[in-house]
Coordinates of C-alpha atoms in Angstrom, one line a residue:
Chain A
M21 CA 9.1 -50.5 -30.3
L22 CA 10.5 -46.8 -31.9
K23 CA 13.9 -46.6 -34.1
C24 CA 15.1 -44.1 -36.4
D25 CA 18.8 -43.3 -37.7
G26 CA 18.0 -39.2 -37.2
I27 CA 15.4 -36.3 -36.3
L28 CA 14.5 -33.6 -38.1
I29 CA 12.9 -30.7 -36.6
S30 CA 11.6 -27.3 -37.0
D31 CA 10.6 -25.3 -34.6
T32 CA 13.5 -22.4 -34.1
A33 CA 13.7 -19.4 -35.8
L34 CA 16.1 -17.7 -38.5
F35 CA 19.5 -15.7 -37.8
E36 CA 17.7 -13.2 -39.7
D37 CA 14.3 -13.4 -42.2
G38 CA 16.2 -14.6 -45.6
W39 CA 19.2 -16.4 -43.8
P40 CA 19.5 -19.6 -43.9
T41 CA 20.3 -21.1 -40.2
V42 CA 21.3 -24.0 -38.1
T43 CA 20.5 -24.5 -34.6
T44 CA 23.3 -26.2 -32.7
G45 CA 21.7 -26.6 -29.8
T46 CA 19.2 -25.3 -27.0
R47 CA 18.9 -24.9 -23.0
G48 CA 17.4 -26.6 -20.7
I49 CA 15.2 -25.4 -18.0
C50 CA 14.6 -26.1 -14.3
Y51 CA 11.8 -24.4 -13.1
K52 CA 10.4 -23.6 -9.3
E53 CA 8.1 -21.9 -7.2
I54 CA 9.1 -20.8 -3.7
R55 CA 6.3 -19.9 -1.3
L56 CA 6.5 -18.1 1.9
S57 CA 4.1 -18.0 4.7
G58 CA 4.6 -16.1 7.7
P59 CA 0.5 -14.9 9.9
K60 CA -1.7 -17.5 9.1
H61 CA -3.9 -14.5 8.0
D62 CA -2.4 -11.1 6.6
L63 CA -2.5 -8.9 9.3
H64 CA -3.3 -5.0 9.5
S65 CA 0.8 -3.6 9.0
G66 CA 0.1 -1.1 11.9
D67 CA 1.3 -4.3 13.7
G68 CA 4.5 -4.0 11.5
G69 CA 8.2 -4.6 13.2
P70 CA 8.6 -7.4 15.0
I71 CA 7.1 -9.6 12.2
T72 CA 9.0 -11.0 9.3
N73 CA 6.8 -10.0 6.4
P74 CA 6.9 -13.1 4.0
A75 CA 7.3 -10.5 0.8
N76 CA 10.0 -8.6 1.9
A77 CA 11.6 -12.2 2.5
L78 CA 11.0 -13.9 -0.3
A79 CA 12.6 -10.0 -2.1
A80 CA 15.8 -10.7 -0.1
I81 CA 15.9 -14.4 -1.2
V82 CA 15.5 -13.7 -5.1
A83 CA 18.1 -10.4 -5.1
S84 CA 20.3 -13.4 -3.5
L85 CA 20.2 -15.4 -6.6
H86 CA 22.9 -13.1 -8.5
D87 CA 25.6 -12.0 -7.8
E88 CA 27.2 -8.3 -8.3
R89 CA 29.0 -9.5 -11.4
G90 CA 25.4 -11.1 -12.8
R91 CA 26.4 -14.4 -12.1
V92 CA 23.5 -16.8 -10.8
N93 CA 24.4 -16.9 -7.2
I94 CA 23.9 -20.3 -6.4
P95 CA 26.7 -22.7 -4.8
G96 CA 27.9 -24.7 -7.6
F97 CA 25.4 -23.7 -10.3
Y98 CA 28.7 -23.1 -12.8
E99 CA 30.1 -26.3 -11.5
H100 CA 29.9 -28.5 -15.4
V101 CA 29.1 -25.7 -17.3
I102 CA 31.3 -26.2 -20.4
D103 CA 32.3 -23.1 -21.8
P104 CA 31.6 -22.8 -25.6
P105 CA 34.7 -23.4 -27.9
A106 CA 36.2 -20.3 -28.9
T107 CA 35.9 -20.9 -32.6
E108 CA 32.0 -21.0 -31.7
R109 CA 32.6 -17.7 -30.1
R110 CA 34.2 -16.2 -33.4
Q111 CA 31.4 -17.6 -35.4
L112 CA 28.7 -16.1 -33.2
A113 CA 30.8 -12.5 -32.6
D114 CA 31.1 -12.6 -36.8
L115 CA 27.3 -12.5 -37.1
P116 CA 25.9 -8.7 -37.9
F117 CA 23.6 -8.4 -34.6
D118 CA 22.6 -5.4 -34.0
E119 CA 22.6 -4.9 -30.3
Q120 CA 20.9 -1.5 -30.7
K121 CA 17.9 -2.5 -32.9
Y122 CA 17.1 -5.4 -30.7
A123 CA 17.4 -2.8 -27.7
E124 CA 14.9 -0.7 -29.5
E125 CA 12.7 -3.9 -31.0
I126 CA 11.8 -4.9 -27.6
G127 CA 11.5 -1.8 -25.9
V128 CA 14.5 -2.0 -23.4
P129 CA 17.1 1.3 -22.8
G130 CA 20.0 -1.4 -22.2
F131 CA 21.3 -4.6 -21.1
S132 CA 22.5 -6.1 -18.7
G133 CA 23.7 -10.1 -17.5
E134 CA 27.0 -11.7 -16.8
H135 CA 29.7 -9.8 -16.6
G136 CA 32.4 -11.0 -20.0
W137 CA 29.8 -11.9 -22.3
S138 CA 27.9 -10.3 -25.4
V139 CA 24.0 -10.3 -25.7
A140 CA 23.6 -12.8 -28.3
E141 CA 25.9 -14.9 -25.8
L142 CA 23.9 -14.0 -23.1
R143 CA 21.1 -15.2 -24.4
S144 CA 22.2 -18.8 -25.9
V145 CA 25.5 -20.0 -24.8
R146 CA 25.2 -18.7 -20.9
P147 CA 22.8 -20.2 -18.4
T148 CA 20.4 -17.7 -16.5
L149 CA 18.0 -17.3 -13.4
D150 CA 15.1 -14.8 -14.1
V151 CA 12.0 -14.6 -12.2
N152 CA 8.5 -15.2 -14.3
G153 CA 6.1 -14.1 -11.9
I154 CA 6.0 -12.3 -8.0
Y155 CA 3.0 -12.4 -5.9
G156 CA 2.1 -11.3 -2.5
G157 CA -0.4 -9.0 0.0
Y158 CA -2.7 -6.9 -2.3
M159 CA -2.1 -6.5 -5.6
K160 CA -5.0 -4.4 -7.1
E161 CA -5.4 -0.7 -7.8
G162 CA -4.6 1.6 -4.9
A163 CA -3.3 0.8 -1.2
N164 CA -4.1 -1.3 1.8
T165 CA -1.6 -1.5 4.5
I166 CA -1.3 -5.4 5.8
I167 CA 0.9 -7.3 6.2
P168 CA 0.8 -10.3 3.6
A169 CA 0.2 -14.4 4.9
S170 CA 2.2 -15.2 2.2
A171 CA 3.8 -14.2 -1.2
G172 CA 5.1 -16.4 -3.7
A173 CA 7.9 -16.5 -6.7
K174 CA 7.8 -18.3 -9.9
L175 CA 11.9 -19.1 -11.3
S176 CA 13.2 -20.3 -14.1
M177 CA 16.8 -21.5 -14.7
R178 CA 18.1 -22.0 -18.2
L179 CA 21.1 -24.2 -18.5
V180 CA 23.7 -25.0 -21.0
P181 CA 25.9 -28.0 -21.1
N182 CA 26.7 -29.6 -19.0
Q183 CA 24.6 -28.5 -16.7
D184 CA 21.8 -31.3 -15.3
A185 CA 18.5 -30.1 -14.5
Q186 CA 18.2 -32.8 -11.6
D187 CA 21.0 -31.3 -10.1
I188 CA 20.8 -28.0 -10.2
S189 CA 17.2 -28.2 -8.7
R190 CA 18.8 -30.0 -5.9
K191 CA 21.2 -26.9 -5.4
F192 CA 18.9 -24.0 -5.7
D193 CA 16.6 -25.8 -2.9
E194 CA 19.9 -26.0 -0.6
A195 CA 20.2 -22.3 -1.2
I196 CA 16.6 -21.6 -0.5
R197 CA 16.4 -23.5 2.4
A198 CA 19.8 -21.8 3.7
R199 CA 18.7 -18.3 3.1
C200 CA 15.2 -18.7 3.9
P201 CA 15.1 -16.8 8.1
R202 CA 13.6 -19.1 10.3
T203 CA 10.3 -17.4 11.4
V204 CA 8.9 -17.6 8.1
R205 CA 8.1 -21.3 6.8
C206 CA 9.0 -22.5 2.8
E207 CA 7.9 -24.7 0.8
I208 CA 9.0 -25.5 -3.0
I209 CA 7.7 -26.6 -6.1
D210 CA 9.2 -28.1 -8.8
H211 CA 7.5 -27.4 -11.9
A212 CA 9.8 -28.3 -15.2
H213 CA 13.0 -30.1 -15.6
A214 CA 14.6 -30.5 -19.5
E215 CA 18.4 -31.3 -20.4
P216 CA 20.1 -29.1 -22.6
Y217 CA 20.8 -30.3 -25.9
M218 CA 23.6 -30.1 -28.6
T219 CA 23.8 -31.5 -31.7
P220 CA 27.2 -33.6 -32.0
P221 CA 29.5 -31.4 -35.0
N222 CA 30.4 -34.3 -36.5
D223 CA 26.7 -35.7 -37.0
P224 CA 26.1 -36.7 -40.7
A225 CA 23.4 -35.0 -41.4
L226 CA 24.4 -32.3 -40.2
E227 CA 26.0 -31.4 -43.1
A228 CA 23.6 -32.5 -45.8
A229 CA 21.4 -30.2 -44.0
T230 CA 24.0 -27.6 -44.2
R231 CA 24.6 -28.3 -48.2
A232 CA 20.6 -28.3 -48.4
L233 CA 19.6 -25.0 -47.0
R234 CA 22.6 -23.2 -48.8
E235 CA 21.1 -24.4 -51.9
A236 CA 17.6 -23.5 -51.1
F237 CA 18.7 -19.8 -49.5
G238 CA 21.7 -19.2 -52.3
R239 CA 23.4 -18.5 -49.4
D240 CA 26.0 -19.3 -46.5
V241 CA 24.1 -20.6 -43.4
A242 CA 24.6 -19.0 -39.8
F243 CA 25.3 -21.6 -37.1
I244 CA 23.5 -20.1 -33.9
R245 CA 22.2 -21.5 -30.4
C246 CA 18.6 -21.0 -28.7
G247 CA 18.0 -19.7 -25.7
G248 CA 14.9 -21.5 -25.0
S249 CA 14.4 -25.2 -24.5
L250 CA 13.1 -28.4 -26.2
P251 CA 13.2 -31.1 -23.9
I252 CA 12.0 -33.8 -26.3
L253 CA 15.9 -33.6 -27.8
S254 CA 17.3 -35.0 -24.6
M255 CA 13.9 -37.7 -24.2
F256 CA 15.3 -38.6 -28.0
K257 CA 18.3 -39.3 -27.5
Q258 CA 17.9 -40.6 -24.3
T259 CA 14.7 -43.4 -25.4
L260 CA 16.2 -43.4 -29.4
H261 CA 19.7 -42.8 -29.0
A262 CA 19.3 -40.6 -32.0
D263 CA 20.3 -37.2 -32.7
S264 CA 18.3 -34.8 -33.8
I265 CA 19.1 -31.8 -36.6
L266 CA 17.3 -28.3 -35.6
L267 CA 16.1 -26.2 -39.1
G268 CA 13.5 -23.4 -38.1
F269 CA 12.3 -21.0 -40.6
A270 CA 10.6 -19.1 -38.7
S271 CA 11.3 -15.0 -38.3
P272 CA 13.4 -13.8 -35.5
N273 CA 10.6 -11.4 -34.5
C274 CA 7.6 -13.4 -35.6
N275 CA 6.4 -13.2 -31.5
A276 CA 6.4 -17.1 -30.9
H277 CA 3.6 -17.7 -28.3
G278 CA 2.7 -14.4 -28.7
P279 CA -0.1 -11.5 -30.2
N280 CA 0.5 -11.5 -33.7
E281 CA 3.1 -14.5 -34.8
K282 CA 3.8 -14.4 -38.0
V283 CA 5.7 -16.4 -40.6
K284 CA 7.7 -15.1 -43.6
L285 CA 6.0 -17.5 -46.6
A286 CA 9.3 -16.9 -48.3
D287 CA 11.2 -18.4 -46.0
L288 CA 9.1 -21.0 -45.5
N289 CA 9.1 -21.7 -49.1
R290 CA 12.7 -21.8 -48.9
G291 CA 12.6 -24.0 -46.0
A292 CA 10.0 -26.3 -47.8
E293 CA 12.6 -27.0 -50.4
A294 CA 15.8 -26.8 -48.2
V295 CA 14.2 -30.2 -46.6
V296 CA 13.1 -31.7 -49.3
R297 CA 16.7 -31.3 -51.0
L298 CA 17.6 -32.5 -47.2
M299 CA 15.5 -35.4 -47.3
G300 CA 17.4 -36.8 -50.9
Y301 CA 20.8 -36.1 -49.7
L302 CA 20.2 -38.3 -46.4
G303 CA 18.8 -41.0 -49.1
G304 CA 22.0 -41.0 -51.0
Chain B
M16 CA -14.5 28.1 12.3
L17 CA -14.4 25.3 14.0
K18 CA -12.8 25.4 17.7
C19 CA -12.9 23.0 20.6
D20 CA -10.7 22.6 24.0
G21 CA -9.5 19.0 23.0
I22 CA -10.3 16.0 21.4
L23 CA -11.5 12.2 22.3
I24 CA -11.0 9.6 20.3
S25 CA -11.9 5.5 20.2
D26 CA -10.7 3.7 17.8
T27 CA -8.0 2.0 19.3
A28 CA -7.7 -0.8 21.4
L29 CA -6.9 -2.1 25.7
F30 CA -4.0 -3.4 26.1
E31 CA -5.9 -6.9 27.5
D32 CA -9.2 -7.6 28.1
G33 CA -11.1 -5.7 31.4
W34 CA -7.0 -3.8 31.3
P35 CA -8.4 0.4 31.3
T36 CA -5.8 1.7 29.3
V37 CA -4.7 5.1 27.2
T38 CA -3.3 5.2 24.0
T39 CA -0.7 7.7 24.3
G40 CA 0.5 7.8 20.9
T41 CA 0.0 6.3 17.1
R42 CA 2.5 6.0 14.6
G43 CA 2.5 8.0 11.0
I44 CA 2.9 6.5 7.4
C45 CA 4.0 7.0 4.4
Y46 CA 3.0 4.6 1.7
K47 CA 4.3 4.5 -1.8
E48 CA 4.6 2.4 -5.2
I49 CA 7.6 1.2 -7.4
R50 CA 6.5 0.1 -10.8
L51 CA 9.5 -1.1 -12.7
S52 CA 9.2 -1.2 -16.0
G53 CA 11.7 -3.3 -19.2
P54 CA 10.6 -5.1 -22.7
K55 CA 7.2 -3.3 -24.1
H56 CA 5.3 -6.9 -23.5
D57 CA 6.0 -10.1 -21.6
L58 CA 9.1 -11.8 -23.4
H59 CA 9.7 -16.0 -23.3
S60 CA 12.1 -16.4 -20.9
G61 CA 14.2 -18.4 -23.8
D62 CA 15.3 -15.1 -24.3
G63 CA 16.9 -14.5 -21.2
G64 CA 20.4 -13.0 -20.1
P65 CA 21.2 -10.1 -21.6
I66 CA 17.3 -8.4 -20.2
T67 CA 17.3 -6.7 -16.8
N68 CA 14.5 -8.8 -15.8
P69 CA 12.2 -6.3 -13.8
A70 CA 10.8 -8.2 -11.5
N71 CA 14.1 -9.8 -10.6
A72 CA 15.7 -5.8 -10.6
L73 CA 12.3 -4.9 -8.0
A74 CA 13.4 -7.8 -5.4
A75 CA 16.9 -6.5 -5.4
I76 CA 15.2 -2.5 -4.7
V77 CA 12.8 -4.1 -2.1
A78 CA 15.8 -6.1 -0.7
S79 CA 18.3 -3.5 -0.3
L80 CA 15.5 -1.4 1.9
H81 CA 16.4 -3.5 5.0
D82 CA 20.0 -3.8 6.7
E83 CA 21.6 -7.3 8.1
R84 CA 20.5 -5.5 11.7
G85 CA 17.0 -4.8 10.4
R86 CA 17.4 -1.4 10.3
V87 CA 15.3 0.8 7.4
N88 CA 18.3 1.4 4.8
I89 CA 17.4 4.6 3.3
P90 CA 19.6 7.7 4.0
G91 CA 18.5 9.6 6.5
F92 CA 15.8 7.5 7.7
Y93 CA 16.2 7.2 11.1
E94 CA 17.5 11.5 10.9
H95 CA 14.7 12.8 13.5
V96 CA 13.9 10.1 15.2
I97 CA 13.2 10.6 18.7
D98 CA 13.8 7.3 21.2
P99 CA 11.0 6.6 23.3
P100 CA 11.8 7.8 26.8
A101 CA 13.6 6.0 29.3
T102 CA 10.6 5.8 31.5
E103 CA 8.1 4.9 28.6
R104 CA 10.8 2.0 28.0
R105 CA 10.3 0.7 31.7
Q106 CA 7.1 1.1 31.5
L107 CA 6.3 -1.0 28.5
A108 CA 8.6 -4.0 29.8
D109 CA 6.2 -3.8 33.0
L110 CA 3.1 -5.0 31.2
P111 CA 3.0 -8.5 30.6
F112 CA 3.6 -8.8 27.1
D113 CA 3.6 -12.3 26.2
E114 CA 5.7 -13.0 22.9
Q115 CA 4.9 -16.6 22.7
K116 CA 1.2 -16.6 23.4
Y117 CA 1.1 -13.2 20.8
A118 CA 3.4 -15.6 17.8
E119 CA 0.6 -18.4 18.5
E120 CA -2.5 -16.3 18.0
I121 CA -1.0 -14.6 14.9
G122 CA 0.6 -18.2 13.7
V123 CA 4.1 -17.2 12.8
P124 CA 7.2 -19.1 13.9
G125 CA 9.1 -16.3 15.5
F126 CA 10.0 -12.8 15.4
S127 CA 12.7 -10.6 14.0
G128 CA 12.8 -6.8 13.5
E129 CA 15.7 -4.0 14.3
H130 CA 18.0 -5.3 16.7
G131 CA 17.8 -4.7 20.6
W132 CA 14.6 -3.2 20.7
S133 CA 11.5 -6.0 22.2
V134 CA 8.6 -7.3 20.4
A135 CA 6.3 -4.8 21.9
E136 CA 8.7 -1.3 21.3
L137 CA 9.1 -2.6 17.4
R138 CA 5.3 -2.8 16.8
S139 CA 4.6 0.9 18.1
V140 CA 7.5 3.1 19.1
R141 CA 10.1 2.0 16.2
P142 CA 9.6 3.0 12.5
T143 CA 8.8 -0.1 10.3
L144 CA 9.1 -0.4 6.4
D145 CA 6.8 -3.6 4.8
V146 CA 5.6 -4.4 1.9
N147 CA 2.2 -4.7 1.4
G148 CA 1.9 -6.1 -1.9
I149 CA 3.9 -7.4 -4.9
Y150 CA 3.7 -8.3 -8.0
G151 CA 4.5 -8.9 -11.7
G152 CA 4.6 -11.7 -14.7
Y153 CA 2.7 -14.8 -14.0
M154 CA 1.2 -15.0 -11.0
K155 CA -1.8 -18.1 -11.7
E156 CA -1.2 -21.4 -11.3
G157 CA 1.4 -24.0 -12.8
A158 CA 4.3 -22.4 -14.8
N159 CA 4.5 -20.0 -17.7
T160 CA 8.3 -18.9 -19.2
I161 CA 8.1 -15.5 -19.7
I162 CA 10.2 -12.3 -18.8
P163 CA 7.4 -10.0 -17.2
A164 CA 7.0 -6.7 -18.8
S165 CA 6.8 -4.8 -15.3
A166 CA 6.6 -5.6 -11.8
G167 CA 6.0 -3.3 -8.4
A168 CA 5.5 -3.4 -5.2
K169 CA 3.3 -1.3 -2.8
L170 CA 5.3 -0.2 0.6
S171 CA 4.4 1.5 3.9
M172 CA 6.7 2.6 6.0
R173 CA 5.2 3.1 9.7
L174 CA 6.5 6.9 11.4
V175 CA 7.2 7.7 15.0
P176 CA 8.2 10.7 16.8
N177 CA 9.6 13.3 15.1
Q178 CA 9.7 11.9 11.1
D179 CA 8.1 14.0 9.1
A180 CA 5.9 12.0 6.2
Q181 CA 6.9 14.4 3.3
D182 CA 11.1 14.5 4.4
I183 CA 10.8 10.4 4.7
S184 CA 8.6 10.2 1.2
R185 CA 11.5 12.4 -0.4
K186 CA 14.3 10.5 0.6
F187 CA 12.5 6.8 -0.1
D188 CA 12.5 8.4 -3.7
E189 CA 15.8 9.4 -3.6
A190 CA 17.2 6.0 -2.1
I191 CA 14.9 4.2 -4.7
R192 CA 15.9 6.4 -7.9
A193 CA 19.6 6.0 -6.8
R194 CA 19.1 2.2 -6.7
C195 CA 17.2 1.0 -9.9
P196 CA 19.5 0.6 -13.1
R197 CA 19.0 2.4 -15.9
T198 CA 18.3 -1.0 -18.2
V199 CA 14.6 -0.4 -16.5
R200 CA 12.1 2.6 -16.1
C201 CA 11.3 3.1 -12.4
E202 CA 7.7 4.8 -11.5
I203 CA 7.0 5.5 -8.1
I204 CA 3.7 6.5 -7.0
D205 CA 2.5 8.4 -3.7
H206 CA -0.4 6.6 -2.1
A207 CA -1.0 8.2 0.8
H208 CA 1.4 10.2 4.0
A209 CA 0.1 10.8 7.9
E210 CA 2.3 12.1 10.6
P211 CA 3.1 10.4 13.9
Y212 CA 1.2 11.9 16.7
M213 CA 2.0 12.0 20.3
T214 CA -0.6 13.2 23.1
P215 CA 1.8 15.7 25.3
P216 CA 1.7 14.0 28.6
N217 CA 1.1 17.4 30.4
D218 CA -2.3 17.1 28.8
P219 CA -4.9 18.4 31.6
A220 CA -7.5 15.5 30.2
L221 CA -4.6 13.2 30.4
E222 CA -5.2 13.2 33.8
A223 CA -8.9 13.1 34.1
A224 CA -8.9 10.1 31.5
T225 CA -7.0 8.3 33.4
R226 CA -9.2 9.0 36.9
A227 CA -11.9 7.9 34.9
L228 CA -10.5 4.7 33.5
R229 CA -9.4 3.6 37.1
E230 CA -12.7 4.3 38.6
A231 CA -14.7 2.5 36.0
F232 CA -12.5 -0.8 34.9
G233 CA -11.3 -0.7 38.8
R234 CA -8.0 -1.4 38.1
D235 CA -4.3 0.7 37.3
V236 CA -4.2 2.2 33.9
A237 CA -2.0 0.7 31.2
F238 CA -0.3 3.5 28.9
I239 CA 1.0 2.2 25.3
R240 CA 1.5 3.3 22.0
C241 CA -0.4 2.4 18.8
G242 CA 1.4 0.5 16.0
G243 CA -1.4 2.2 13.0
S244 CA -2.1 5.0 12.3
L245 CA -4.5 7.6 13.2
P246 CA -4.0 10.6 10.1
I247 CA -6.7 13.1 11.5
L248 CA -4.3 13.5 14.8
S249 CA -2.1 15.9 12.7
M250 CA -4.8 17.0 10.8
F251 CA -6.8 17.8 14.1
K252 CA -3.9 19.8 15.9
Q253 CA -2.4 21.6 13.0
T254 CA -6.7 23.3 12.4
L255 CA -8.0 23.5 15.5
H256 CA -4.5 23.7 18.0
A257 CA -6.3 20.8 19.5
D258 CA -4.8 17.7 21.5
S259 CA -6.3 14.0 21.3
I260 CA -6.9 11.8 23.9
L261 CA -6.9 8.1 22.3
L262 CA -9.7 5.9 24.6
G263 CA -10.4 3.0 23.0
F264 CA -11.9 -0.3 24.4
A265 CA -11.6 -2.6 21.8
S266 CA -9.8 -6.7 22.5
P267 CA -6.3 -6.6 21.6
N268 CA -7.4 -9.5 19.4
C269 CA -10.3 -7.9 18.0
N270 CA -9.5 -8.7 14.2
A271 CA -9.5 -4.9 13.5
H272 CA -11.1 -4.7 9.7
G273 CA -10.9 -8.7 9.2
P274 CA -13.8 -11.2 9.3
N275 CA -14.6 -12.0 12.8
E276 CA -14.0 -8.2 14.0
K277 CA -15.5 -8.6 17.3
V278 CA -15.8 -6.1 20.8
K279 CA -16.1 -7.5 24.4
L280 CA -19.4 -6.1 25.8
A281 CA -18.1 -6.1 29.0
D282 CA -15.6 -3.3 28.2
L283 CA -17.8 -1.4 26.1
N284 CA -19.8 -1.1 29.1
R285 CA -17.1 -0.1 31.1
G286 CA -15.9 2.1 28.6
A287 CA -18.9 3.9 28.3
E288 CA -19.0 4.3 32.0
A289 CA -15.1 5.8 31.7
V290 CA -15.9 8.5 29.2
V291 CA -19.0 10.0 31.5
R292 CA -17.2 10.1 34.3
L293 CA -14.0 12.0 32.2
M294 CA -17.4 14.3 31.2
G295 CA -18.0 15.2 34.1
Y296 CA -14.3 15.6 34.8
L297 CA -13.4 17.3 32.0
G298 CA -16.6 19.9 33.0
G299 CA -15.8 20.1 36.7

């Protein structure tokens, strides 16, 4: 029923304000929740000692999900990962990404992550596993001496080509079940799956977009990948057999989805011009 | 200003309904809270990879607090522990404690804890470390893709003779600070300290209490320790230079501090009689 030659999406950011940018790919995602339950209700912690505390057990499982080199410790997690080509790594390294400035901007004392990769690489071309939320027992101010009846964690993994969200989901479940002590009960909930996506480097629209951006912004184009996910990209590919071009014009510190989200009007206007030019080239 | 010969406290439970019981000691407690903070606000988890996730870091620290033999993994934690004498272990082993029934009562599939000790021992004569609460990031229903700005855990350690709550508190702090990655900030909060307590085995009131209990209940007395804490016992000892006798008459499954807390009237009445008899013997 639906048909198209190609897709243009503006949902990404510039590498820097005023610097025209093509986002060449996005990470996929596999979002899970683990819930461990022990005693049928919270117990007085004076009974502690022989009881497997669901929150302690949860911490042990979550801790086991990374190794000492910062890699995700799930058997087979990296099995299908395609490392970025050397040219892409060089291109990314040549962009003036200021780690110190980024650390100050987000307020962290330093960076960590998988050994052997730069900060810019870690946040876009490498897969991750992050706790998005963790809960259990007494969570308000002050102290309460209980052994929680249950505890849980929401965890998301960002995926890169050629990881498959369903495959990773299965491997995650197997690892969790193997590591869960038999003295607590474990439930795993699936929240979301999305595949990673890359615009094919030989896509004809890519060349036209690069030319349009260069003309509208008056400078050379940066090529980066986005660390986030756009689930619709792989759906478009599958359903429409069409590829997507990602031209976004947001400021890199626009606070997307957050308070004080903002956009630079100059870049919005240049972006609009680039899109008009792109349409002309595609029609030609 | 205050002065007394001895102290009688009824705040403990019977070993079994109808079974007269002397509680010979209580565990101490050291209650702490760890708060790790990273980014100045929650970040989109699409930025994940180079950022030390406070919830992941917290899980790793909490997991590190036990070793693979179920012992508390804080340097020096067991340094001053006095193991219970062989006679006390034998006495405890001779009491008909039904582990299977206890597991069903509290609803757990099985037990764990420090290797080499029974369930009855683990919950009374051995020290513990339990998470009482853990929190961070998105804790409501469903999914939210964030890297939490912070995460925390409330942890309490139950202490046995001759551990010292202040000494354990210091050792805990040192271990946490040594294990906290430098890419997050760590705050440690003190919630509560209380010392373990043992009634001296040669306390003259102990003999009188045993006799009074035996007469009022018509059967031999059980001697157990309580896994919980009574901070006032060591305060009494320090301030009044007096020892305490612990004669409680609660049902072992009375749901103390919980919903449907209950007491058996028959044991309350026998207990009242035992206390009256004890007063008589002490006066004599």
